[in-house]
């Protein structure tokens, strides 16, 4: 059953995948929706920082079309991946945004706190070039991981001014905006490349660089000043049901392993047992991003295991099936710990009595150990489910953040926080998340009470 | 010795060693002694759930350290009257073996109306009587009772002892080893042994 669900989840023939920088998300999202309405072909848009987009494709993410925020990253991609076709999708400019009116763009250096994207991000690099070009040095720089955060901080008053793309500034019309002359920095261009020869990949690529695509990019503030277009690239309902479904499948996937290892750890003692336990619990303490990176290195499409699985039509990295695996892996330690503790808590007298009654080892497990440990196992399942539901770091690295494919609740919240007009939906989704989590904790507490009522009478 | 007991075993548990060597011409052995003296270790070794060295002859049965508990099939009533908490009283009895014998015992001990209940809703004394009934149903020749009378009042003690002596002598020819602090009147022929510090005294 599980395999069937997993393989249908990852074989989507009539769909294409487009990877774009965060700043191009709204424009490409709009193009994707239009294309979908016209042709019925699903277009999955994954929007990340350019560096992550490139890394993901180099790790085997199945991209049909890719856009980067500068030429250097596209060249870097071309080193490892064959580009079928390549063109310019859009240009962009820089602008200073602020709540207070400023005299000129160089006044940005005079404010108390100036927000910039980090120097490794193209937007941050261009902004620093411009400041250097004008020979001004800011008082205090607050560094954001991407341009969207800069807009957010300026809007919230966390920073007094910020340097962003004109396309992002266009999303925040209530802020004061002063364009920075394009001569002050390297040209900001968004190259687009086509990676596959599939007909719809070609068609969508032409759609982006064609006249209509350019109009849409223009409307989103690329190449020319434009007004904000409200966009809703995140489907809340999809994220909630996808998140629940992924967490449930992850639970089913990890159950036999958690039960087996839990029983084994509770029953046996051998040299090196604590080492084995430590290894099993590693995903609990490892930063989830590292877990995701390890999964990519272990199960990615370029790895031996990944190639082996692909013979059976199973592709884990950058697919919903991979999201299930990521959630299962991070939830597993909680599950196996709960199983082990539940089995260890059983008074060995029960087994001894069972053995004098002639029960075999298998019968002892089925008739005594399993029912007695059931409350603890249930508790572990609830915790692992909640953990899987909240899984973010490993998921975003291993399977990416693709609308309609791998975007679960926390990924959707993150995406909404990154988008300028996403606050309302982010809060809504956050409340859903809080509700589900509280329900899980409540259920877990019930299993504890169940366990206590089982055991409290034990001594006569 | 067709009728009685001949036991010669050594039990090791960590640094603790118990040597139990006794012969008894009767079917009944009553074990007395201070707590911590090794009475429970002796019972567990006889049941086959605590490892031991040496030989055990009870009636026509002959067990060694290699005889697993599933072959001994003793009726064991542990000190804590360990009923399975996830099973109702009748399910506990059914798991043990002969439901007819154990329900009859429940009737004699006044707990027959509790069959559908869960163990946690029973009092300590009720659980103890159910555990005795379960041990009777499970016993295929040997009954090991570890302080079965501790939570019972004088009347119930008498009815337990009466039931045991009926079952053993008249009905089923059981061998019984009974650990007790009570100076209970025993009208069944028996031998008394005293266990202290892992030795018979």
XYZ file of C-alpha atoms in Angstrom:
661
model
C 0.000 0.000 0.000
C 2.698 2.389 1.087
C 4.824 1.693 -1.956
C 1.833 2.304 -4.226
C 1.131 5.656 -2.598
C 4.786 6.605 -2.734
C 5.230 5.749 -6.379
C 2.094 7.544 -7.529
C 3.312 10.518 -5.560
C 6.552 10.695 -7.461
C 5.554 9.766 -10.995
C 3.850 12.842 -12.352
C 4.334 12.591 -16.103
C 2.126 15.489 -17.066
C 3.881 18.045 -14.914
C 6.976 20.174 -15.063
C 9.185 21.490 -12.307
C 10.553 24.990 -12.256
C 13.196 26.178 -9.797
C 13.457 29.931 -9.276
C 15.071 32.394 -6.858
C 12.839 33.635 -4.046
C 12.644 37.077 -5.652
C 11.101 35.671 -8.850
C 8.560 33.506 -7.046
C 5.488 35.706 -7.512
C 6.120 36.458 -11.187
C 6.864 32.849 -12.144
C 4.047 31.644 -9.885
C 1.610 33.772 -11.846
C 2.967 32.481 -15.159
C 2.736 28.918 -13.870
C -0.913 29.317 -12.854
C -1.805 30.784 -16.229
C 0.017 28.000 -18.037
C -1.762 25.427 -15.921
C -5.141 26.938 -16.704
C -4.381 27.042 -20.432
C -2.879 23.567 -20.822
C -3.939 21.541 -17.786
C -0.283 20.694 -17.166
C 0.826 21.078 -13.565
C 3.750 23.413 -13.024
C 5.526 22.911 -9.691
C 7.431 26.017 -8.684
C 10.202 25.681 -6.104
C 11.429 29.052 -4.878
C 14.573 29.246 -2.775
C 17.651 31.376 -2.556
C 19.606 30.984 -5.793
C 22.456 29.175 -4.078
C 20.128 26.522 -2.651
C 18.340 26.135 -6.006
C 21.643 25.427 -7.727
C 22.777 22.993 -5.010
C 19.498 21.122 -5.179
C 19.668 20.714 -8.952
C 23.289 19.609 -8.707
C 22.123 17.002 -6.194
C 19.640 15.656 -8.716
C 16.505 17.694 -8.184
C 14.338 17.023 -11.237
C 14.164 20.512 -12.720
C 12.831 21.225 -16.197
C 13.425 24.962 -16.128
C 15.637 26.990 -13.807
C 16.077 30.682 -13.196
C 18.937 32.122 -11.138
C 19.413 35.607 -9.741
C 22.765 36.136 -11.424
C 25.002 34.855 -14.207
C 27.678 33.417 -11.943
C 25.334 30.852 -10.380
C 24.025 29.805 -13.804
C 27.619 29.291 -14.960
C 28.255 27.268 -11.823
C 25.222 25.129 -12.660
C 26.410 24.696 -16.257
C 29.611 23.127 -14.905
C 27.756 20.054 -13.676
C 24.467 19.986 -15.592
C 23.819 20.173 -19.323
C 21.752 23.235 -20.204
C 19.610 22.581 -23.298
C 18.866 26.221 -23.877
C 19.648 29.447 -22.136
C 18.339 33.041 -22.293
C 17.637 36.111 -20.221
C 14.361 36.033 -18.306
C 14.408 39.434 -16.701
C 16.500 42.246 -15.401
C 16.158 43.895 -12.048
C 17.299 46.996 -10.250
C 18.010 48.058 -6.699
C 16.082 50.474 -4.530
C 16.362 51.854 -1.017
C 13.196 51.377 1.001
C 12.411 53.196 4.246
C 9.507 54.350 6.378
C 10.969 57.840 6.772
C 11.422 59.921 3.655
C 15.093 60.121 2.643
C 16.723 62.848 0.561
C 18.641 60.565 -1.796
C 19.586 56.908 -2.005
C 23.010 57.504 -0.414
C 21.216 58.727 2.732
C 20.649 55.034 3.384
C 24.179 54.952 4.794
C 23.280 57.627 7.332
C 20.391 55.818 9.054
C 20.881 54.068 12.383
C 20.261 50.501 11.170
C 20.493 49.523 7.506
C 19.217 46.099 6.438
C 21.044 44.254 3.650
C 20.961 40.707 2.379
C 24.109 38.764 3.210
C 27.177 39.148 0.940
C 26.792 35.573 -0.368
C 23.327 36.376 -1.731
C 23.383 38.236 -5.073
C 21.111 40.996 -3.725
C 23.508 41.594 -0.849
C 26.500 41.630 -3.143
C 24.927 44.192 -5.502
C 23.903 46.388 -2.555
C 27.450 46.423 -1.194
C 28.812 47.252 -4.667
C 26.474 50.243 -4.832
C 27.453 51.528 -1.376
C 31.110 51.115 -2.268
C 30.558 52.860 -5.587
C 29.114 55.863 -3.734
C 31.957 55.687 -1.162
C 29.617 55.696 1.807
C 29.798 53.331 4.769
C 26.699 52.598 6.821
C 26.490 53.024 10.606
C 25.213 49.591 11.424
C 24.324 46.802 8.999
C 21.726 44.201 9.963
C 22.198 41.205 7.737
C 19.233 39.235 6.385
C 19.384 35.814 4.782
C 17.335 37.039 1.837
C 15.743 40.142 0.359
C 12.259 39.311 1.599
C 13.472 39.555 5.183
C 14.885 42.999 4.452
C 11.422 44.182 3.366
C 9.885 42.578 6.436
C 12.352 44.217 8.824
C 11.954 47.677 7.346
C 8.211 47.294 7.427
C 8.294 46.191 11.081
C 10.666 49.008 12.059
C 13.450 46.553 12.929
C 15.618 48.441 10.455
C 15.355 52.090 9.410
C 16.132 51.457 5.746
C 17.028 48.576 3.479
C 18.393 47.864 0.034
C 16.253 45.499 -2.019
C 15.415 44.613 -5.618
C 12.967 46.962 -7.289
C 10.763 43.898 -7.818
C 10.547 43.424 -4.053
C 10.113 47.138 -3.429
C 7.143 47.026 -5.812
C 5.463 44.602 -3.399
C 5.658 47.174 -0.603
C 4.121 50.335 -2.084
C 3.465 51.843 1.365
C 7.220 52.313 1.920
C 9.272 55.168 0.540
C 11.347 53.994 -2.401
C 14.358 55.550 -4.057
C 15.844 53.676 -7.027
C 19.606 53.191 -7.091
C 21.165 54.016 -10.494
C 22.037 50.834 -12.334
C 25.545 52.133 -13.041
C 26.336 51.784 -9.326
C 26.412 47.974 -9.503
C 26.884 45.079 -11.898
C 23.930 44.478 -14.172
C 21.288 42.456 -12.348
C 20.084 39.815 -14.735
C 17.988 36.692 -14.251
C 19.173 34.045 -16.704
C 16.768 31.216 -17.443
C 17.807 27.763 -18.637
C 15.983 24.739 -19.899
C 17.328 21.427 -18.600
C 15.125 18.872 -20.365
C 13.714 18.402 -23.842
C 10.220 17.552 -22.684
C 7.630 19.397 -24.826
C 6.089 21.251 -21.924
C 9.506 22.257 -20.608
C 10.185 23.845 -24.008
C 6.769 25.481 -24.121
C 7.014 26.937 -20.618
C 10.537 28.173 -21.306
C 9.302 29.979 -24.415
C 6.353 31.280 -22.373
C 8.741 32.875 -19.853
C 11.010 34.587 -22.379
C 8.144 35.460 -24.742
C 6.220 38.699 -24.833
C 3.622 37.699 -22.264
C 6.225 36.446 -19.839
C 8.074 39.728 -20.074
C 4.847 41.634 -19.389
C 4.240 39.597 -16.258
C 7.815 40.090 -15.064
C 7.408 43.808 -15.736
C 4.235 43.916 -13.703
C 6.111 42.351 -10.788
C 8.678 45.126 -10.803
C 11.350 43.537 -12.971
C 12.963 45.768 -15.541
C 10.535 48.598 -14.876
C 8.664 50.084 -11.960
C 5.331 48.475 -11.366
C 2.516 48.173 -8.907
C 2.053 45.267 -6.578
C -0.091 42.358 -7.679
C -1.490 40.349 -4.803
C -0.428 36.789 -5.208
C -1.405 33.573 -3.499
C 1.165 31.003 -4.450
C 0.606 28.911 -1.316
C -2.434 26.697 -0.969
C -3.183 26.409 2.747
C -5.518 23.460 2.360
C -3.005 21.563 0.296
C -0.252 22.222 2.842
C -2.391 21.020 5.769
C -3.614 17.819 4.118
C -0.242 17.115 2.560
C 1.412 17.669 5.952
C -0.994 15.341 7.760
C -0.743 12.696 5.066
C 3.063 12.832 5.011
C 3.197 12.527 8.823
C 0.805 9.551 8.827
C 2.732 7.698 6.114
C 5.980 8.496 7.937
C 4.521 6.914 11.068
C 3.507 3.762 9.167
C 6.964 3.610 7.607
C 8.856 3.928 10.889
C 6.522 1.752 12.991
C 8.038 -1.693 12.258
C 11.571 -0.355 12.726
C 10.761 1.455 15.967
C 8.950 -1.581 17.357
C 11.662 -4.020 16.311
C 14.607 -1.965 17.542
C 12.722 -0.962 20.714
C 12.059 -4.600 21.609
C 15.588 -5.605 20.714
C 17.157 -2.836 22.849
C 14.902 -3.668 25.789
C 15.564 -7.408 25.661
C 19.205 -7.871 24.833
C 22.444 -6.719 26.326
C 25.690 -6.900 24.426
C 28.944 -5.063 24.098
C 28.500 -1.857 22.134
C 24.792 -1.594 22.879
C 25.132 2.023 23.965
C 26.909 2.745 20.681
C 24.035 1.239 18.696
C 21.541 3.194 20.794
C 23.452 6.396 20.163
C 23.452 5.789 16.410
C 19.715 5.095 16.389
C 19.007 8.289 18.310
C 21.314 10.481 16.206
C 18.524 12.132 14.177
C 17.094 13.412 17.474
C 20.118 15.572 18.229
C 21.523 16.202 14.759
C 20.530 19.553 13.246
C 17.670 18.583 10.889
C 19.400 20.367 8.018
C 22.358 18.014 8.461
C 19.996 15.038 8.517
C 18.524 16.259 5.239
C 21.969 16.664 3.735
C 22.890 13.153 4.881
C 19.701 11.783 3.324
C 20.586 13.531 0.075
C 24.045 11.989 0.161
C 22.618 8.564 0.984
C 19.384 8.348 -0.994
C 19.746 11.103 -3.617
C 19.212 10.264 -7.278
C 22.945 10.164 -8.016
C 23.773 7.746 -5.197
C 23.929 3.936 -5.558
C 20.853 3.479 -3.347
C 18.986 6.184 -5.253
C 19.822 4.558 -8.590
C 18.785 1.157 -7.240
C 15.437 2.510 -6.041
C 14.812 4.239 -9.364
C 14.682 0.790 -11.024
C 11.454 0.297 -9.103
C 10.151 3.729 -10.035
C 10.864 5.085 -6.558
C 12.530 8.451 -6.463
C 12.964 9.927 -3.026
C 14.868 13.177 -3.288
C 12.688 16.121 -4.331
C 9.483 14.070 -4.230
C 6.635 13.678 -1.762
C 7.876 10.169 -1.053
C 11.128 11.731 0.114
C 9.191 14.062 2.419
C 7.713 10.935 4.018
C 11.188 9.454 4.464
C 12.547 12.679 5.980
C 9.650 12.911 8.449
C 10.029 9.218 9.311
C 13.761 9.576 9.963
C 13.470 12.572 12.297
C 10.484 11.078 14.140
C 12.058 7.631 14.495
C 14.247 8.332 17.594
C 11.250 9.508 19.632
C 9.309 6.459 18.500
C 12.036 3.908 19.194
C 12.821 5.465 22.601
C 9.166 5.245 23.606
C 8.973 1.615 22.458
C 12.135 0.680 24.315
C 11.003 2.379 27.525
C 7.565 0.793 27.277
C 9.063 -2.678 26.934
C 11.609 -2.063 29.686
C 8.880 -0.903 32.075
C 7.209 -4.317 31.975
C 7.847 -6.291 35.169
C 9.869 -9.376 34.164
C 7.610 -11.415 36.483
C 4.944 -11.199 33.776
C 7.257 -12.945 31.307
C 8.257 -15.520 33.943
C 4.641 -16.362 34.720
C 3.965 -16.558 30.983
C 6.855 -18.961 30.504
C 5.611 -21.282 33.255
C 2.258 -21.241 31.462
C 4.017 -22.661 28.437
C 4.001 -19.564 26.221
C 6.630 -19.462 23.473
C 8.804 -16.415 22.867
C 6.507 -15.296 20.082
C 3.433 -15.734 22.278
C 5.096 -13.816 25.116
C 5.605 -10.921 22.701
C 2.121 -11.022 21.187
C 0.034 -11.800 24.238
C 1.958 -10.072 27.015
C 4.667 -7.648 25.900
C 2.773 -5.936 23.089
C -0.501 -5.287 24.946
C 1.316 -4.181 28.093
C 3.544 -1.808 26.134
C 0.680 -0.532 23.972
C 0.100 2.736 25.879
C 3.794 3.631 25.702
C 4.014 2.691 22.022
C 0.934 4.797 21.295
C 2.533 7.715 23.140
C 5.680 7.367 21.050
C 3.605 7.244 17.881
C 1.832 10.475 18.820
C 5.126 12.247 19.534
C 6.720 10.966 16.339
C 3.638 12.061 14.389
C 3.839 15.555 15.873
C 7.559 15.705 15.127
C 6.980 14.571 11.541
C 4.273 17.177 11.130
C 6.663 19.900 12.265
C 9.615 18.640 10.260
C 11.283 21.446 8.333
C 15.064 21.376 8.024
C 15.628 17.876 6.682
C 12.629 18.183 4.373
C 13.662 21.464 2.775
C 17.150 20.164 2.014
C 16.176 16.629 0.949
C 13.025 17.282 -1.060
C 12.886 21.063 -1.479
C 9.903 23.347 -1.065
C 7.667 22.720 -4.077
C 4.088 23.885 -4.029
C 1.737 20.948 -4.509
C 4.490 18.343 -4.083
C 6.596 18.682 -0.963
C 5.277 21.802 0.740
C 4.024 20.729 4.141
C 2.691 22.996 6.907
C 6.000 24.383 8.252
C 7.357 24.876 4.729
C 4.202 26.751 3.793
C 4.494 28.965 6.886
C 8.105 29.679 5.999
C 7.208 30.502 2.397
C 4.394 32.780 3.516
C 6.711 34.584 5.939
C 9.110 35.145 3.072
C 6.479 36.657 0.841
C 5.562 40.239 1.415
C 1.800 39.761 1.602
C 1.802 36.402 3.365
C 1.343 37.495 6.983
C -2.375 36.831 7.189
C -2.151 33.306 5.798
C 0.960 32.579 7.835
C -0.914 33.409 11.040
C -3.844 31.245 9.968
C -1.569 28.319 9.242
C 0.359 28.904 12.462
C -2.900 28.560 14.424
C -3.753 25.341 12.604
C -0.293 24.119 13.521
C -0.731 25.112 17.161
C -4.111 23.346 17.260
C -2.761 20.090 15.865
C 0.259 20.194 18.161
C -1.847 20.787 21.266
C -4.131 17.921 20.252
C -1.074 15.679 19.935
C 0.304 16.651 23.330
C -3.135 16.110 24.879
C -3.367 12.683 23.292
C 0.117 11.851 24.512
C -0.873 12.808 28.055
C -3.888 10.470 27.726
C -1.603 7.585 26.822
C 0.452 8.333 29.937
C -2.668 8.178 32.097
C -3.627 4.924 30.410
C -0.195 3.512 31.179
C -0.427 4.557 34.836
C -3.863 3.015 35.328
C -2.466 -0.201 33.851
C 0.422 -0.354 36.263
C -0.651 1.266 39.513
C -2.476 -1.776 40.891
C 0.493 -4.021 40.142
C 1.507 -4.903 43.669
C -1.142 -6.704 45.662
C 10.772 -42.092 45.766
C 7.529 -42.134 43.795
C 5.455 -40.006 46.087
C 7.574 -37.243 47.503
C 10.282 -34.685 46.833
C 14.019 -35.036 46.341
C 15.717 -31.746 45.556
C 19.418 -31.005 45.295
C 20.121 -27.708 43.575
C 22.412 -24.697 43.699
C 21.094 -21.262 42.746
C 23.420 -18.388 41.877
C 22.230 -14.824 41.571
C 25.152 -12.454 41.256
C 27.265 -12.968 44.354
C 24.466 -14.671 46.244
C 24.452 -18.464 46.342
C 21.703 -20.700 47.634
C 22.078 -24.440 48.247
C 18.830 -26.293 48.631
C 18.971 -29.987 49.416
C 16.024 -31.775 50.934
C 14.006 -34.951 50.782
C 10.401 -35.250 51.747
C 8.284 -38.396 51.685
C 5.018 -36.445 51.488
C 3.306 -34.572 48.682
C 3.337 -31.341 50.679
C 6.350 -29.256 51.623
C 5.872 -26.195 53.809
C 8.716 -23.677 53.618
C 9.306 -21.161 56.363
C 12.035 -18.662 57.078
C 12.808 -14.932 57.263
C 12.293 -12.738 54.225
C 15.378 -12.412 52.056
C 16.430 -15.914 53.070
C 15.993 -17.401 49.598
C 12.470 -18.850 49.651
C 11.447 -17.065 46.473
C 14.734 -18.030 44.782
C 13.973 -21.667 45.583
C 10.490 -21.360 44.071
C 11.732 -19.611 40.942
C 14.372 -22.317 40.447
C 11.733 -25.026 40.829
C 9.471 -23.226 38.328
C 12.348 -23.076 35.868
C 12.441 -19.284 35.532
C 15.491 -18.786 37.732
C 18.540 -20.708 36.576
C 19.935 -23.427 38.817
C 22.385 -26.302 38.852
C 21.406 -29.752 39.999
C 18.507 -32.169 39.997
C 14.890 -31.974 41.017
C 12.764 -35.096 41.510
C 9.121 -34.591 42.285
C 7.022 -37.742 42.172
C 7.861 -39.333 38.828
C 9.135 -36.074 37.341
C 12.867 -35.557 36.980
C 14.127 -32.080 36.015
C 17.631 -30.743 35.485
C 18.928 -27.239 34.828
C 18.209 -27.876 31.141
C 14.468 -28.457 31.608
C 12.666 -25.323 30.368
C 9.639 -23.919 32.212
C 7.361 -24.897 29.330
C 8.153 -28.569 30.047
C 7.728 -28.273 33.812
C 4.354 -26.528 33.604
C 4.164 -25.853 37.330
C 1.262 -23.906 38.764
C 3.054 -20.859 40.138
C 1.376 -18.333 42.357
C 3.985 -15.586 42.819
C 4.136 -13.463 45.929
C 2.759 -10.399 44.109
C -0.103 -12.450 42.625
C 0.926 -11.323 39.159
C -2.302 -11.255 37.170
C -1.935 -9.888 33.648
C -3.405 -6.376 33.899
C -4.563 -6.233 30.278
C -6.640 -9.409 30.575
C -9.883 -9.899 32.474
C -10.021 -12.482 35.259
C -11.458 -15.168 32.986
C -8.895 -14.377 30.247
C -6.146 -14.738 32.845
C -7.539 -18.139 33.792
C -7.950 -19.230 30.171
C -4.355 -18.282 29.335
C -3.243 -20.509 32.211
C -4.780 -23.717 30.964
C -7.656 -25.738 32.415
C -10.540 -23.287 32.755
C -12.777 -25.887 34.351
C -10.460 -26.479 37.288
C -9.747 -22.782 37.800
C -13.411 -21.712 37.674
C -14.265 -24.467 40.134
C -11.531 -23.087 42.382
C -12.959 -19.595 41.996
C -16.340 -20.871 43.165
C -14.775 -22.522 46.205
C -12.900 -19.315 47.035
C -15.890 -16.991 46.533
C -14.541 -15.081 43.533
C -16.627 -16.745 40.815
C -18.687 -13.564 40.315
C -15.534 -11.612 39.387
C -14.748 -13.516 36.185
C -15.608 -10.637 33.845
C -13.754 -7.978 35.840
C -10.322 -6.484 35.127
C -7.610 -7.177 37.729
C -7.175 -3.494 38.626
C -10.762 -3.348 39.923
C -10.129 -6.200 42.384
C -8.970 -5.906 45.978
C -5.647 -7.416 47.012
C -7.323 -10.406 48.611
C -9.509 -11.035 45.568
C -6.482 -10.929 43.277
C -4.668 -13.373 45.518
C -7.533 -15.868 45.347
C -7.766 -15.512 41.548
C -4.015 -16.099 41.325
C -4.360 -19.278 43.388
C -7.173 -20.445 41.091
C -5.038 -19.647 38.048
C -2.104 -21.621 39.467
C -4.395 -24.587 40.115
C -5.631 -24.491 36.525
C -2.086 -24.269 35.189
C -0.460 -26.938 37.377
C 0.409 -30.143 35.605
C 1.629 -31.997 38.686
C 3.365 -29.352 40.780
C 1.948 -26.332 42.569
C 4.263 -23.617 43.921
C 2.599 -21.094 46.227
C 4.570 -18.082 47.457
C 2.829 -16.556 50.481
C -0.651 -17.174 49.085
C -2.394 -16.388 52.370
C -0.838 -13.026 53.200
C -3.760 -10.812 52.174
C -6.552 -13.106 53.415
C -8.464 -13.198 56.676
C -8.636 -16.337 58.848
C -11.834 -17.705 57.257
C -10.503 -17.344 53.755
C -7.181 -18.906 54.727
C -9.053 -21.957 55.920
C -11.063 -22.219 52.722
C -7.884 -21.846 50.626
C -6.135 -24.602 52.574
C -9.237 -26.764 52.398
C -9.470 -26.305 48.621
C -5.772 -27.066 48.188
C -5.931 -30.230 50.192
C -9.081 -31.377 48.338
C -7.530 -30.670 44.966
C -4.189 -32.230 45.740
C -5.151 -35.385 47.487
C -8.607 -36.292 46.320
C -8.841 -34.872 42.854
C -5.534 -34.394 41.125
C -2.666 -35.827 43.103
C -0.684 -32.613 42.982
C 2.615 -31.964 44.713
C 2.556 -28.697 46.616
C 5.313 -26.432 47.907
C 3.851 -23.731 50.115
C 5.794 -20.746 51.404
C 4.085 -19.204 54.390
C 4.675 -17.265 57.574
C 1.467 -18.550 59.066
C 1.448 -21.319 61.587
C -1.600 -22.533 59.709
C -3.120 -25.790 60.894
C -2.246 -28.358 58.277
C -4.199 -31.565 58.368
C -2.426 -32.822 55.250
C 0.680 -34.958 55.779
C 3.641 -32.689 55.063
C 7.236 -31.892 55.884
C 8.417 -28.502 57.012
C 11.716 -27.033 55.909
C 13.206 -23.754 57.000
C 15.252 -21.610 54.630
C 17.637 -18.995 55.918
C 20.560 -17.290 54.218
C 20.327 -19.581 51.217
C 20.552 -22.757 53.297
C 18.158 -25.209 54.826
C 18.312 -25.067 58.585
